[in-house]
Coordinates of C-alpha atoms in Angstrom, one line a residue:
X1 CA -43.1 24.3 21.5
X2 CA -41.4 21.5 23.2
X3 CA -43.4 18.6 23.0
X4 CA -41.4 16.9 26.3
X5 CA -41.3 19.1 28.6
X6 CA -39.4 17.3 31.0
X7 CA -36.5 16.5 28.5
X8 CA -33.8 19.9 28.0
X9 CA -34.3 21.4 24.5
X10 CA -31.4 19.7 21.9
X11 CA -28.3 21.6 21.2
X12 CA -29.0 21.9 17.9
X13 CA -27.2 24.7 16.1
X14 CA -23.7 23.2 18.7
X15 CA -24.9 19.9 16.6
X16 CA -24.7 21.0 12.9
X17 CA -21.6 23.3 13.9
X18 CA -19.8 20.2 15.1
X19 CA -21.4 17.8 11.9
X20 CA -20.5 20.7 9.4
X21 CA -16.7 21.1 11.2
X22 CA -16.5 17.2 10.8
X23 CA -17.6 16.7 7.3
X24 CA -15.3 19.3 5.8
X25 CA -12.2 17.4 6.7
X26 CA -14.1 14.0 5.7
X27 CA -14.4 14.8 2.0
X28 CA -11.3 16.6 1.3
X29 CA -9.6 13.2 2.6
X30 CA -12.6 11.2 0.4
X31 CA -11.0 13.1 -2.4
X32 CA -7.5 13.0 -2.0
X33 CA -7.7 8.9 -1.3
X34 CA -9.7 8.0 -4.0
X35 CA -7.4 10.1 -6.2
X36 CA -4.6 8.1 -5.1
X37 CA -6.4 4.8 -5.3
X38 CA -7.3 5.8 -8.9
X39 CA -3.9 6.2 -10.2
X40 CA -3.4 2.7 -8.6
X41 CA -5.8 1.2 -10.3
X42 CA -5.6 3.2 -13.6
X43 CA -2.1 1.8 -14.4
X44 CA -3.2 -2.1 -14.8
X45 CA -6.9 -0.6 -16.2
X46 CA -5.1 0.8 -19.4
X47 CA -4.2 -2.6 -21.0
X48 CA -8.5 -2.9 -20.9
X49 CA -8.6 0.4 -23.0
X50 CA -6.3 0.6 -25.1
X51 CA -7.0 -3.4 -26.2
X52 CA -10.9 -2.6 -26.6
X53 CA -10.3 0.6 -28.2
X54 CA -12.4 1.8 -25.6
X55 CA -13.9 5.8 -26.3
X56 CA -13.9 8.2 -23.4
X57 CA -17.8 7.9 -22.2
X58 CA -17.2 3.7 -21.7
X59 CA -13.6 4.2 -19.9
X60 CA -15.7 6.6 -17.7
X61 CA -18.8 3.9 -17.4
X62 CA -16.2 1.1 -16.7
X63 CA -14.1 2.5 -14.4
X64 CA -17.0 4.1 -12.1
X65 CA -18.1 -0.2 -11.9
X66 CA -14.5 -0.2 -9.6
X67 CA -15.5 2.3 -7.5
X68 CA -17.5 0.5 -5.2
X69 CA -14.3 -1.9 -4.3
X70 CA -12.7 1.6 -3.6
X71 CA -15.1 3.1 -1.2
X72 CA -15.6 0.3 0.6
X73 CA -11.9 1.0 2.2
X74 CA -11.2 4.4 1.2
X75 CA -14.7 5.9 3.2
X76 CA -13.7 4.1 6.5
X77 CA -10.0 6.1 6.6
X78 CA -11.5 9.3 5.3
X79 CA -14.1 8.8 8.1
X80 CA -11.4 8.8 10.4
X81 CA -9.5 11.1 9.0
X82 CA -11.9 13.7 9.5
X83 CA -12.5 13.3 12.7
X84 CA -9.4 13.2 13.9
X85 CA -8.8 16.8 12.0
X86 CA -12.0 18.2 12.7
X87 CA -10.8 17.4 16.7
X88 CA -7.5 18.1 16.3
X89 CA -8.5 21.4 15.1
X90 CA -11.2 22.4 18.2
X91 CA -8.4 21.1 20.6
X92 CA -5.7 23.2 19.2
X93 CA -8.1 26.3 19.2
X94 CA -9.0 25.6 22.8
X95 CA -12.9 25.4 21.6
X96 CA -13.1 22.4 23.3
X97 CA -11.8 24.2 26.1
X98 CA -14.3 26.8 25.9
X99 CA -17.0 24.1 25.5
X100 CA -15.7 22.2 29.0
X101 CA -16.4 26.1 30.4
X102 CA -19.7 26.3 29.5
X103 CA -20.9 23.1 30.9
X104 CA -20.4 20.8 27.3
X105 CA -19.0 17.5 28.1
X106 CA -17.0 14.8 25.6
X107 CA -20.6 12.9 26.4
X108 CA -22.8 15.9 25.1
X109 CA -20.7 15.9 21.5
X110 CA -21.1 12.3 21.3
X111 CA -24.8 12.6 19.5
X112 CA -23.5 14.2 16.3
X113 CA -20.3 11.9 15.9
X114 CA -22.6 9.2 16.0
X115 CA -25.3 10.5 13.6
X116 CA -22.2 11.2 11.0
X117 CA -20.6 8.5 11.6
X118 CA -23.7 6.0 11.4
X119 CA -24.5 7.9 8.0
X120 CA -20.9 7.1 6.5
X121 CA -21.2 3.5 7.8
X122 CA -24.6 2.9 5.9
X123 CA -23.4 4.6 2.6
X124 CA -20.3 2.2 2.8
X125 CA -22.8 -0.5 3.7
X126 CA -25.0 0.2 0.9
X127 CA -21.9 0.1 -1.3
X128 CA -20.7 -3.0 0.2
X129 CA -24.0 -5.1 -0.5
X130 CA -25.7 -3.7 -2.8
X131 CA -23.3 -1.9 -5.4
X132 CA -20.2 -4.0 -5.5
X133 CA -22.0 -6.9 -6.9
X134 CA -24.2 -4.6 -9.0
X135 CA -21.2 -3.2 -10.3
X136 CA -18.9 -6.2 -10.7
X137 CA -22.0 -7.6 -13.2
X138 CA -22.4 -4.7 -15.3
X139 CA -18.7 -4.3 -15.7
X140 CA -18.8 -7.8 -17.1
X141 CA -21.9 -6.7 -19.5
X142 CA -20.1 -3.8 -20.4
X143 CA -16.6 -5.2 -21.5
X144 CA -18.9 -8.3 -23.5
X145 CA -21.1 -5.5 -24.9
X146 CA -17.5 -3.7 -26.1
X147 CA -15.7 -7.2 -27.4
X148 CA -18.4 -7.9 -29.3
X149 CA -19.1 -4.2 -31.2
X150 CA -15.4 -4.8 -31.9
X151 CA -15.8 -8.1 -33.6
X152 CA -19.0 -6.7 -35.3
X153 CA -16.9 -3.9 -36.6
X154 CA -14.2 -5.9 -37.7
X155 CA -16.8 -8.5 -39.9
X156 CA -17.0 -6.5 -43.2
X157 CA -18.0 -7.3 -46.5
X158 CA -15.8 -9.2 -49.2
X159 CA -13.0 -8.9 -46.1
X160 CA -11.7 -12.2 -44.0
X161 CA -12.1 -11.4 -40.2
X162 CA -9.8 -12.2 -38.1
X163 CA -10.8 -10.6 -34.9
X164 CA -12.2 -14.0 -33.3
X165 CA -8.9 -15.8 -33.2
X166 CA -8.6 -19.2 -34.6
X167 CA -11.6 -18.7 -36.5
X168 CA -11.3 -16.7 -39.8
X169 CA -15.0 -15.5 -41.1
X170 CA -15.8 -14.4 -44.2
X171 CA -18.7 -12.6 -45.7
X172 CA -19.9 -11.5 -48.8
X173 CA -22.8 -9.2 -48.3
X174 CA -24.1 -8.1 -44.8
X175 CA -28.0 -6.5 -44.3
X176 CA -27.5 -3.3 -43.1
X177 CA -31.3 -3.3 -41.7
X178 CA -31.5 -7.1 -40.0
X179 CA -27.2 -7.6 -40.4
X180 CA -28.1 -11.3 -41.2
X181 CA -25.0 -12.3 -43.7
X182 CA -25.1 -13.7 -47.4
X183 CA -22.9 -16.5 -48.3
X184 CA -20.5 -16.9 -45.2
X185 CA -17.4 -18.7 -45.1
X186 CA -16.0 -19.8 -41.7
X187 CA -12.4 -21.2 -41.5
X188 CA -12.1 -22.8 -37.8
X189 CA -8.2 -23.7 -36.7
X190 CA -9.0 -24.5 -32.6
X191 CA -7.4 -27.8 -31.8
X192 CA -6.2 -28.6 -34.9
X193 CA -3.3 -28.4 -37.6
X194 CA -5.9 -28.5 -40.9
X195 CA -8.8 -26.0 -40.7
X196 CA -12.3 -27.4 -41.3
X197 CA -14.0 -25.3 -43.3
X198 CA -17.9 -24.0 -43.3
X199 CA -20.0 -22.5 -45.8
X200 CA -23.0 -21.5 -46.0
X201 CA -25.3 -19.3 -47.6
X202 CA -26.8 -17.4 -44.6
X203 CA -25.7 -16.8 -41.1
X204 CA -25.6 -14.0 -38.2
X205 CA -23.8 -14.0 -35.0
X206 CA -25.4 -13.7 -31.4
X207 CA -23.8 -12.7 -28.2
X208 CA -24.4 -15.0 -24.3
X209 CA -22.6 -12.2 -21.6
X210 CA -23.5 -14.7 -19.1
X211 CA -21.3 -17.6 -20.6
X212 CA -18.8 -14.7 -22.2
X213 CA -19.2 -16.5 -25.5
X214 CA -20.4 -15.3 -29.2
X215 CA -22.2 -17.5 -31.3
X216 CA -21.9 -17.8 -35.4
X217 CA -25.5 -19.8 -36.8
X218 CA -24.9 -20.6 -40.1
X219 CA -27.6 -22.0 -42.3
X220 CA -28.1 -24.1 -45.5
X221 CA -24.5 -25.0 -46.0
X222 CA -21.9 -27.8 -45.6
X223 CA -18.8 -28.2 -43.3
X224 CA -15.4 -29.9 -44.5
X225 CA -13.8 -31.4 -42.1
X226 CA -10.4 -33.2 -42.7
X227 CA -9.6 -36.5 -41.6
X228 CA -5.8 -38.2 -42.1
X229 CA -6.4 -38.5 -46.4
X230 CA -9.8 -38.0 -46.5
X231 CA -12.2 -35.1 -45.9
X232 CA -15.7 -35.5 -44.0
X233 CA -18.5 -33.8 -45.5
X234 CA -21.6 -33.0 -43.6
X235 CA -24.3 -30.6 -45.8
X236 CA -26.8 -29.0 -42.4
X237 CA -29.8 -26.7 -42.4
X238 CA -28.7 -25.1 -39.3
X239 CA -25.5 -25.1 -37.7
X240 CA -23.9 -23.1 -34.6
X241 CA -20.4 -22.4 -33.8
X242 CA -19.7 -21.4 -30.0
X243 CA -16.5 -19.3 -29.5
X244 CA -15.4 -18.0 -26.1
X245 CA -14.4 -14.5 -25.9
X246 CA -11.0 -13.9 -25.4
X247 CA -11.6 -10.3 -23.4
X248 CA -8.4 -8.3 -22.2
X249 CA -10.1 -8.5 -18.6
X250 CA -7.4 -8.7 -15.9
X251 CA -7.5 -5.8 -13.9
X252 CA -5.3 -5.2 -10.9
X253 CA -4.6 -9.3 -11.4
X254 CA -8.6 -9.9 -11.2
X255 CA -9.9 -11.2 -13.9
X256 CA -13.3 -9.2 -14.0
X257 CA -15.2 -11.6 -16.6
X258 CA -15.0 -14.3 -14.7
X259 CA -17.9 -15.7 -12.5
X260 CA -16.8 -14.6 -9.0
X261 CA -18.4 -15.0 -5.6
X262 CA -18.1 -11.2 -5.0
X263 CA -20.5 -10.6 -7.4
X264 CA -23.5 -12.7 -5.6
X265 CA -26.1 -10.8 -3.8
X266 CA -26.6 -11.4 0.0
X267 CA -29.6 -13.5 -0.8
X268 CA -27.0 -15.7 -3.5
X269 CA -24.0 -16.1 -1.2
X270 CA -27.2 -17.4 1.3
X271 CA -27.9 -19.6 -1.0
X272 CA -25.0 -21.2 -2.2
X273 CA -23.9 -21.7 2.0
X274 CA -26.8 -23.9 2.5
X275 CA -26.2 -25.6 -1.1
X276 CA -22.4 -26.9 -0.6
X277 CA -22.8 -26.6 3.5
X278 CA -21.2 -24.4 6.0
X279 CA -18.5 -26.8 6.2
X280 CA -17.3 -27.4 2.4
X281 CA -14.5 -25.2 1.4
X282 CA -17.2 -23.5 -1.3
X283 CA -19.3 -23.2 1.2
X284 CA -17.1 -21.7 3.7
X285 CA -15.9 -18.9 1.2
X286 CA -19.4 -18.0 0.5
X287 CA -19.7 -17.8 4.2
X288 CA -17.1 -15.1 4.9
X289 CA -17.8 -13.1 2.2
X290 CA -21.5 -12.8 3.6
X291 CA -20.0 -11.5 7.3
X292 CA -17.3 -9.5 5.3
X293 CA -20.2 -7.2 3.4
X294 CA -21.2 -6.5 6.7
X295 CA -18.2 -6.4 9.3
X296 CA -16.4 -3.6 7.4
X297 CA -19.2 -1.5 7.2
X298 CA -19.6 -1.7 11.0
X299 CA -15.8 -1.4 11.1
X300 CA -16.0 1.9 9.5
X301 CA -18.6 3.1 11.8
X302 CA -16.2 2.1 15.2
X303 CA -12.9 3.5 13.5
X304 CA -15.2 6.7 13.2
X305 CA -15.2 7.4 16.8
X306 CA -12.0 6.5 17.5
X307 CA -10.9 9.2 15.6
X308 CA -12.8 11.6 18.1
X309 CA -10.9 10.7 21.1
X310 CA -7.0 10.5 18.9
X311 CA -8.4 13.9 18.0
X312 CA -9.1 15.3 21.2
X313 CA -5.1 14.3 21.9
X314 CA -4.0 17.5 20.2
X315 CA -3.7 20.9 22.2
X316 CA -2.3 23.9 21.8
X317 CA 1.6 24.5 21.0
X318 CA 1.5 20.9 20.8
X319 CA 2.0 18.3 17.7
X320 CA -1.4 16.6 16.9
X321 CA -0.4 13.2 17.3
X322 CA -3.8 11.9 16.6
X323 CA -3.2 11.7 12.9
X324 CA -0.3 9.6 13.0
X325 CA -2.0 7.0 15.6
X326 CA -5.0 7.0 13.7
X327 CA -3.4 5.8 10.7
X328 CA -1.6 3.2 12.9
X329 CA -4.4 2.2 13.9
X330 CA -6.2 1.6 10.4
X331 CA -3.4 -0.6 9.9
X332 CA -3.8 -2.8 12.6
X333 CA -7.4 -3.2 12.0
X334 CA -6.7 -4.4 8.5
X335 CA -4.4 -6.1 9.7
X336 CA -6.8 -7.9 12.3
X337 CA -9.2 -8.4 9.5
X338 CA -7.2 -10.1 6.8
X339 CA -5.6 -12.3 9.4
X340 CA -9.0 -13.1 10.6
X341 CA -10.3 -13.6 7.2
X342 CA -7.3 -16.4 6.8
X343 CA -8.0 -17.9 9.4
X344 CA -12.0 -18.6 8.6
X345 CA -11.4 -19.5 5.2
X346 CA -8.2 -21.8 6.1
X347 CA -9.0 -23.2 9.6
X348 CA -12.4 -25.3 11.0
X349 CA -12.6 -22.4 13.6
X350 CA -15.8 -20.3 13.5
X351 CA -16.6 -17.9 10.8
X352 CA -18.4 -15.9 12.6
X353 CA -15.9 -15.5 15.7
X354 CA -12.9 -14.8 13.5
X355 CA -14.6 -12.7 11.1
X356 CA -15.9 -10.1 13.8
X357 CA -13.3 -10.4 16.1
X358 CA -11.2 -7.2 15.2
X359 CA -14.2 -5.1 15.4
X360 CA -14.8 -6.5 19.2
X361 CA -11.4 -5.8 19.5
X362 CA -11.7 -2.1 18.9
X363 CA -15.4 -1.4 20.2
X364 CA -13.8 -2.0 23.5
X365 CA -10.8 -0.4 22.6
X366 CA -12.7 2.9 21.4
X367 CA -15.5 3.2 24.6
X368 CA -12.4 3.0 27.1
X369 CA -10.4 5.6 24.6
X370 CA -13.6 7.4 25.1
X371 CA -13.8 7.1 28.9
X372 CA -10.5 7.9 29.4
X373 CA -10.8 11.3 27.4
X374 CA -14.4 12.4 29.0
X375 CA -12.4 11.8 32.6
X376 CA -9.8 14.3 31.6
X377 CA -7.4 11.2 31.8
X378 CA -4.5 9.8 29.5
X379 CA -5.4 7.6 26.8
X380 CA -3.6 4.7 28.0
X381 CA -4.3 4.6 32.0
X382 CA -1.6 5.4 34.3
X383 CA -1.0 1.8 36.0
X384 CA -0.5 0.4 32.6
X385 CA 2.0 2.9 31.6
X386 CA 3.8 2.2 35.5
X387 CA 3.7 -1.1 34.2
X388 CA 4.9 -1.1 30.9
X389 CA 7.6 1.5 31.9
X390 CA 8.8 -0.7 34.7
X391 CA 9.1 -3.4 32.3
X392 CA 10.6 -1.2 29.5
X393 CA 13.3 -0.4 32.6
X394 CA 13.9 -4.1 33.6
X395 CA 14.0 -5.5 30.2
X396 CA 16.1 -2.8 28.0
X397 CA 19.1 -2.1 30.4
X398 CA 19.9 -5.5 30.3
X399 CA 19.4 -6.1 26.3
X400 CA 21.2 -3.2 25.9
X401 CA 23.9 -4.5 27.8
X402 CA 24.1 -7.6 25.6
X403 CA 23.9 -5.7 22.4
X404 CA 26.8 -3.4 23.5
X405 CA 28.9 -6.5 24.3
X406 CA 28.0 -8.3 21.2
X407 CA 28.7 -5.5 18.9
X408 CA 32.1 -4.3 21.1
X409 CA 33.7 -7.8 21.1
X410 CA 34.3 -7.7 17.0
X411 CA 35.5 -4.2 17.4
X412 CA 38.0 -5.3 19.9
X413 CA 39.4 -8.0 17.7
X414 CA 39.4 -5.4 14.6
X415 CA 41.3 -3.1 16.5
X416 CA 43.7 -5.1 18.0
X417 CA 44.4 -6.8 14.2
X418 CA 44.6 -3.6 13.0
X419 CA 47.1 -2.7 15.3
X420 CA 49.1 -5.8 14.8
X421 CA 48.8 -5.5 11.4
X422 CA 50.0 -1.7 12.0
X423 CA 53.1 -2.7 13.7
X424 CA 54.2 -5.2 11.8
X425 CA 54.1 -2.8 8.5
X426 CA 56.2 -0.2 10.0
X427 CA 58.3 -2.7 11.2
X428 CA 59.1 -4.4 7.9
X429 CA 58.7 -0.5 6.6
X430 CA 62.1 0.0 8.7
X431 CA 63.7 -2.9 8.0
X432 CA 63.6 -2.5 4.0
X433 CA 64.5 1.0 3.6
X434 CA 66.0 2.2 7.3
X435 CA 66.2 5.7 8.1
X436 CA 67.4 6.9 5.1
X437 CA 63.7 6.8 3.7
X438 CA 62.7 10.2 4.9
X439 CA 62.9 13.1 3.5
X440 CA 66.3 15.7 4.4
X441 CA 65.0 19.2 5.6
X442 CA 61.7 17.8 7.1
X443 CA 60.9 16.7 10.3
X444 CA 61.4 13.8 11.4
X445 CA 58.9 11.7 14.4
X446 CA 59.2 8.6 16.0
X447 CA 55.0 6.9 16.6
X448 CA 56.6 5.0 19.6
X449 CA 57.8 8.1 21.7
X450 CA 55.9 10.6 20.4
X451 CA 58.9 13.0 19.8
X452 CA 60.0 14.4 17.0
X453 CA 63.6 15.2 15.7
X454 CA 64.3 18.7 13.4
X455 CA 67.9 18.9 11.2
X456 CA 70.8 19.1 13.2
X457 CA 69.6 16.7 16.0
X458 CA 71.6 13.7 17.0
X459 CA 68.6 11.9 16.8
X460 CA 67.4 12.9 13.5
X461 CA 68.1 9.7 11.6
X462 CA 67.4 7.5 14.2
X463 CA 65.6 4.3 12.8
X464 CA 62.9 4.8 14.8
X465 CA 61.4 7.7 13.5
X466 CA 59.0 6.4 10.3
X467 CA 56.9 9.8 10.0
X468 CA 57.7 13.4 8.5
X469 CA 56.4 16.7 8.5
X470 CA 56.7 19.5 6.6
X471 CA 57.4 21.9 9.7
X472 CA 57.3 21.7 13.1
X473 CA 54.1 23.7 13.5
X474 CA 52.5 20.6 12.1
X475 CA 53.8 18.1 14.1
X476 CA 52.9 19.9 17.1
X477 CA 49.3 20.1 15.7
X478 CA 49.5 15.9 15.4
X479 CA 50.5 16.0 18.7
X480 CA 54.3 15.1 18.5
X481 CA 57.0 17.1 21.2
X482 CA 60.3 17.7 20.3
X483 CA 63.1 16.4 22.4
X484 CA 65.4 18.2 24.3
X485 CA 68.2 18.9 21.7
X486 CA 65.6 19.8 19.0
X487 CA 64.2 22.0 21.8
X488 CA 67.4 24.0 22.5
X489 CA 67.7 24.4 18.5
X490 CA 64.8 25.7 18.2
X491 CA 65.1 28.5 20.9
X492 CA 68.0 29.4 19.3
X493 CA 66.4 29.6 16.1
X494 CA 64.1 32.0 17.6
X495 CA 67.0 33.9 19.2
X496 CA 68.5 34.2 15.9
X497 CA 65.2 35.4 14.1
X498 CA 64.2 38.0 17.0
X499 CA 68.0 39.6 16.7
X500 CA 67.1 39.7 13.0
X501 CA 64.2 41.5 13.0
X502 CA 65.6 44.1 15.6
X503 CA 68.5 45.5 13.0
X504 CA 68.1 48.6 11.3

């Protein structure tokens, strides 16, 4: 029963038919993205791997920790994608046709669209605030956790160690139940030429992920530490040696380990604005990296719709050129982004003006997309396109003009060179070996004239003539004419040949 009587009943089934014919397109272009961004990313991830010794259930733990950074640019282009297919497709089977028949307007679709494209938006934003720094800090947990089960699996007993470095342990018995160690030995080379050496008769190591460090406590033991001719000797009851991890880490030229600000929370990048000020470069960075968690998620939900008007382009017979413009269009908005980014991290301008600029930009540009397909109209109105096709004529005639000019002039000089250069080869040809360097029997053609001269003409070894041919079928082909006394012996040639043929 409807409980609004005065409201018409919701489309609903035209509502999941056009969410299901959407959604299709979306995840097949999901996939195929995120396939090509893993290979990307896989290349540089390898060195991680195969360093670590990493087994196949942690590769698959660390690598789903990137994901995040993927989705957050991948979902926003499969978004459009499938739109822009799913629309292309209706068009081209003239169902949006037959929805114009039955009284459904651009307007009437619009609900669904939204719905979808507000749902892709908030799993992108969820991603973008919540699991990209969630995953950036247990990536950095996880390749600590696999560093240090290497080192522990290197540290054997009655075995020097090696796998810290600088510093060479050594251990005679381990517990296997508590894995404190019995009399240690600890040779440390950082920052010097002479190793100072530690024993001691119990010790065990501990692990800080936060501070990417490992820590050796040694106890009841003595350290030896050289000085010029004499050696230092200090006996302790407790004593801790600090050494950094050196993690294989850099990923994609990120070094994951490392403190970063993409790893704060919302609340933390809040935080840190208001500790170094809005102003301070910290500060600042902090700043832009709170709007970006939040403008690209909106961005994905406005490149969304876009997609249904560049979809709505296609018809029937016709090349969907939606695709295409879409991905022009992603372009330009990353484009707009990054540029605005620059410019709010570099410049005193405002963070929050630069920062959402691009999606201003292309709100306004998608409602009138919009408008302009509900009305049956071209995307890009008509007096713009009188305009920009009047200015296209004054402007490219002219240039072209130029460009002709500029590219003829050198042509004109290279001919004319080569021309020169022509003539004055043939005529110190003719001057060093005269007529006599042609062949006897061939036929003979002079450039200048055009004619050409067969055996038995007076003009047959005229000096002129600098070109043979083998016959005189070929020099008609090159577009020589034989004079007039080559022409009567060549009649009677025929004459001669036709009475030949005619004997018995």
């Amino acid at each position: 029963m409807n409980r609004f009587p005065h409201l018409p009943p919701l489309p609903l089934l035209l509502y999941s038919y056009l969410a299901t014919e959407i959604l299709a397109p979306f995840f097949a272009s999901f996939l195929i993205m995120n396939s090509v961004f893993f290979l990307v990313k896989l290349i540089p991830f390898l060195n991680v791997v195969l360093e670590l010794n990493i087994g196949f259930t942690d590769f698959l733990r660390l690598f789903s920790y990137l994901f995040p950074n993927m989705f957050l640019y991948s979902m926003p282009m499969a978004a459009m994608m499938g739109m822009i297919i799913a629309f292309s497709r209706l068009s081209s089977d003239t169902e949006i046709l037959a929805f114009k028949a039955n009284g459904i307007s651009i307007y009437t679709i619009l609900p669904p669209v939204i719905m979808v494209s507000m749902a892709i938006a908030g799993i992108t934003g969820y991603f973008s605030i919540k699991l990209i720094p969630t995953g950036e800090i247990a990536m950095k947990q996880l390749l600590f956790q696999l560093a240090k089960e290497k080192i522990d699996k290197g540290i054997k007993e009655n075995a020097f160690t090696e796998a810290l470095g600088d510093v060479v342990v050594y251990v005679q018995s381990i517990d296997k139940t508590t894995g404190q160690w019995q009399n240690v030995w600890v040779s440390d080379m950082r920052d010097q030429t002479v190793p100072s050496i530690t024993m001691a008769k119990s010790g065990s190591m501990v692990g800080d992920s936060r501070k990417m460090q490992v820590t050796i406590i040694l106890e009841n033991g003595s350290l030896n530490r050289p000085d010029g001719t004499y050696t230092q000797t200090v006996t302790f009851d407790r004593y801790q040696i600090n050494i950094p991890l050196r993690i294989p880490s850099i990923i994609d030229g990120t070094d994951v380990t490392q403190q970063s600000i993409s790893s704060m929370t919302m609340e933390q990048l809040q935080l840190a604005v208001t500790h170094y000020g809005r102003e301070s470069k910290q500060g600042r960075e902090a700043l832009v990296h709170f709007h970006k968690r939040l403008v690209l998620p909106v961005g994905c939900f406005i490149l969304s719709l876009l997609g249904l008007p560049l979809g709505l382009q296609a018809r029937a017979g016709r090349s969907a050129i939606g695709i295409p413009l879409g991905l022009g269009g992603f372009i330009l908005y990353y484009v707009l982004f990054t540029i605005g980014k620059n410019i709010a991290e570099e410049s005193s301008h405002s963070v929050w003006v630069a920062m959402w600029f691009p999606n201003l930009i292309f709100f306004v540009f998608t409602v009138l997309l919009l408008r302009q397909t509900a009305n049956e109209q071209p995307l890009i109105p008509k007096m713009l396109s009188n305009a920009w096709a009047a200015l296209i004529t004054r402007l490219i005639p002219p240039l072209m003009e130029k460009l002709r000019a500029w590219i003829h002039l050198p042509v004109k000089k290279l001919i004319k060179k080569s021309t020169l250069n022509l003539r004055q080869y043939n005529k110190t040809r003719e001057e060093l070996l005269g007529p006599g360097h042609l062949t006897s029997g061939t036929v003979h053609g002079n450039i200048k004239s055009m004619a050409c001269h067969v055996p038995g003409c007076e003009s047959y070894s005229c000096r002129h003539c600098t070109i043979e041919f083998k016959n005189v079928e070929i020099a008609l082909q090159a577009g020589f004419t034989p004079c007039n006394t080559c022409k009567g012996i060549l009649e009677k040639c025929s004459t001669l040949s036709a009475n030949d043929k005619t004997l018995p």
